[in-house]
PDB file of C-alpha atoms in Angstrom:
ATOM      1  CA  MET H  18      26.393-121.131 197.387  1.00 54.00           C
ATOM      2  CA  LEU H  19      26.893-123.727 195.080  1.00 64.00           C
ATOM      3  CA  GLU H  20      27.144-121.739 191.864  1.00 71.00           C
ATOM      4  CA  LYS H  21      29.810-119.683 192.986  1.00 68.00           C
ATOM      5  CA  GLU H  22      33.336-120.960 193.953  1.00 78.00           C
ATOM      6  CA  SER H  23      33.705-118.229 196.339  1.00 81.00           C
ATOM      7  CA  LEU H  24      31.664-115.580 198.333  1.00 82.00           C
ATOM      8  CA  ASP H  25      32.717-112.660 199.960  1.00 81.00           C
ATOM      9  CA  LEU H  26      31.293-111.422 203.378  1.00 80.00           C
ATOM     10  CA  GLN H  27      28.358-109.345 202.263  1.00 81.00           C
ATOM     11  CA  GLN H  28      26.911-112.247 200.189  1.00 85.00           C
ATOM     12  CA  ILE H  29      27.361-114.580 203.395  1.00 85.00           C
ATOM     13  CA  ILE H  30      25.635-112.121 205.091  1.00 84.00           C
ATOM     14  CA  ASN H  31      22.654-111.869 202.897  1.00 88.00           C
ATOM     15  CA  ILE H  32      22.466-115.372 202.531  1.00 89.00           C
ATOM     16  CA  LEU H  33      22.853-116.392 206.461  1.00 89.00           C
ATOM     17  CA  GLY H  34      22.013-113.014 207.879  1.00 89.00           C
ATOM     18  CA  GLN H  35      23.968-110.971 210.512  1.00 86.00           C
ATOM     19  CA  ARG H  36      26.382-112.436 212.850  1.00 84.00           C
ATOM     20  CA  PRO H  37      25.212-113.322 216.373  1.00 85.00           C
ATOM     21  CA  PHE H  38      27.831-111.162 217.705  1.00 84.00           C
ATOM     22  CA  PRO H  39      29.048-107.828 216.710  1.00 80.00           C
ATOM     23  CA  PRO H  40      32.316-107.713 214.702  1.00 76.00           C
ATOM     24  CA  LYS H  41      35.427-105.916 216.028  1.00 80.00           C
ATOM     25  CA  SER H  42      35.556-102.059 215.562  1.00 81.00           C
ATOM     26  CA  ASN H  43      38.304-102.380 212.815  1.00 85.00           C
ATOM     27  CA  PHE H  44      36.612-104.933 210.795  1.00 81.00           C
ATOM     28  CA  LYS H  45      33.341-103.246 211.268  1.00 80.00           C
ATOM     29  CA  ALA H  46      35.266-100.159 209.778  1.00 86.00           C
ATOM     30  CA  TYR H  47      36.596-102.100 206.928  1.00 84.00           C
ATOM     31  CA  LEU H  48      33.160-103.620 206.075  1.00 81.00           C
ATOM     32  CA  GLU H  49      31.472-100.050 205.936  1.00 86.00           C
ATOM     33  CA  TYR H  50      34.493 -98.755 203.672  1.00 89.00           C
ATOM     34  CA  LYS H  51      33.644-101.813 201.610  1.00 85.00           C
ATOM     35  CA  THR H  52      30.100-100.927 201.234  1.00 86.00           C
ATOM     36  CA  HIS H  53      30.830 -97.240 200.597  1.00 89.00           C
ATOM     37  CA  GLN H  54      33.304 -98.389 198.181  1.00 91.00           C
ATOM     38  CA  GLU H  55      30.875-100.676 196.297  1.00 88.00           C
ATOM     39  CA  GLN H  56      28.273 -97.885 196.164  1.00 91.00           C
ATOM     40  CA  GLU H  57      30.889 -95.564 194.509  1.00 93.00           C
ATOM     41  CA  ILE H  58      31.983 -98.016 191.873  1.00 92.00           C
ATOM     42  CA  GLU H  59      28.182 -98.715 191.128  1.00 92.00           C
ATOM     43  CA  THR H  60      27.547 -94.996 190.537  1.00 94.00           C
ATOM     44  CA  ILE H  61      30.499 -94.552 188.522  1.00 94.00           C
ATOM     45  CA  HIS H  62      29.431 -97.346 186.115  1.00 93.00           C
ATOM     46  CA  GLU H  63      26.128 -95.707 185.747  1.00 94.00           C
ATOM     47  CA  LYS H  64      27.321 -92.448 184.690  1.00 94.00           C
ATOM     48  CA  GLU H  65      29.700 -94.274 182.351  1.00 94.00           C
ATOM     49  CA  LYS H  66      26.862 -95.883 181.015  1.00 94.00           C
ATOM     50  CA  ILE H  67      24.696 -92.900 180.421  1.00 94.00           C
ATOM     51  CA  GLU H  68      27.804 -91.099 179.158  1.00 94.00           C
ATOM     52  CA  GLU H  69      28.141 -93.738 176.704  1.00 94.00           C
ATOM     53  CA  GLU H  70      24.451 -93.822 175.684  1.00 93.00           C
ATOM     54  CA  GLU H  71      24.713 -90.015 174.973  1.00 93.00           C
ATOM     55  CA  GLU H  72      27.865 -90.642 172.887  1.00 93.00           C
ATOM     56  CA  GLU H  73      26.131 -93.207 171.000  1.00 92.00           C
ATOM     57  CA  LYS H  74      22.928 -90.915 170.445  1.00 92.00           C
ATOM     58  CA  GLU H  75      25.031 -88.127 169.129  1.00 91.00           C
ATOM     59  CA  ALA H  76      27.166 -90.207 166.828  1.00 89.00           C
ATOM     60  CA  GLU H  77      23.806 -91.419 165.286  1.00 89.00           C
ATOM     61  CA  GLU H  78      22.579 -87.653 165.004  1.00 87.00           C
ATOM     62  CA  GLU H  79      25.625 -86.953 163.231  1.00 86.00           C
ATOM     63  CA  GLU H  80      25.638 -90.073 160.897  1.00 86.00           C
ATOM     64  CA  GLU H  81      22.161 -89.250 160.032  1.00 84.00           C
ATOM     65  CA  GLU H  82      23.029 -85.212 158.946  1.00 82.00           C
ATOM     66  CA  VAL H  83      25.956 -86.801 156.749  1.00 80.00           C
ATOM     67  CA  HIS H  84      23.183 -88.719 155.086  1.00 78.00           C
ATOM     68  CA  GLN H  85      20.874 -85.874 154.500  1.00 78.00           C
ATOM     69  CA  THR H  86      23.681 -83.672 153.358  1.00 75.00           C
ATOM     70  CA  GLU H  87      24.884 -86.398 150.872  1.00 70.00           C
ATOM     71  CA  GLY H  88      21.528 -86.775 149.690  1.00 66.00           C
ATOM     72  CA  GLU H  89      21.328 -82.942 148.915  1.00 63.00           C
ATOM     73  CA  LYS H  90      24.537 -83.050 147.331  1.00 59.00           C
ATOM     74  CA  GLU H  91      23.609 -85.781 145.108  1.00 56.00           C
ATOM     75  CA  GLU H  92      20.366 -83.816 144.131  1.00 55.00           C
ATOM     76  CA  LYS H  93      22.238 -80.745 143.285  1.00 55.00           C
ATOM     77  CA  PRO H  94      24.352 -82.029 140.043  1.00 54.00           C
ATOM     78  CA  ALA H  95      20.835 -83.400 138.790  1.00 53.00           C
ATOM     79  CA  ASN H  96      19.311 -79.704 139.462  1.00 57.00           C
ATOM     80  CA  ASN H  97      22.603 -78.202 137.669  1.00 59.00           C
ATOM     81  CA  GLU H  98      21.979 -80.468 134.574  1.00 60.00           C
ATOM     82  CA  GLU H  99      18.474 -79.592 134.091  1.00 60.00           C
ATOM     83  CA  LYS H 100      19.692 -76.070 134.499  1.00 59.00           C
ATOM     84  CA  LYS H 101      22.241 -76.640 131.812  1.00 60.00           C
ATOM     85  CA  ARG H 102      19.753 -77.812 129.514  1.00 61.00           C
ATOM     86  CA  GLU H 103      17.271 -74.882 130.104  1.00 61.00           C
ATOM     87  CA  ARG H 104      20.062 -72.473 129.299  1.00 62.00           C
ATOM     88  CA  ARG H 105      20.867 -74.212 125.883  1.00 61.00           C
ATOM     89  CA  PRO H 106      19.486 -73.282 122.893  1.00 58.00           C
ATOM     90  CA  ALA H 107      16.612 -75.441 121.530  1.00 56.00           C
ATOM     91  CA  ASP H 108      18.232 -77.803 118.890  1.00 53.00           C
ATOM     92  CA  VAL H 109      16.815 -77.066 115.402  1.00 51.00           C
ATOM     93  CA  GLU H 110      16.335 -80.108 112.855  1.00 49.00           C
TER      94      GLU H 110
END
């Protein structure tokens, strides 16, 4: 408890255990709502993380494709130069 400046009720329950008497009904409803809300937030964060990983993977794949097509473009002029040399008549001395 000394590591954090403040603790919420769930953290206190995790440390000390359940209260010896039941909470009032409206407070119990609030706690259930809070727990449900935290679970939803965690699910959303997990989905966002998965989407970010997929986007990064797609971006890497696109980058690889760009590098491959650039490599092909660089090779083509060399091939065109070779073809031009083949078409020229041989230089006679």
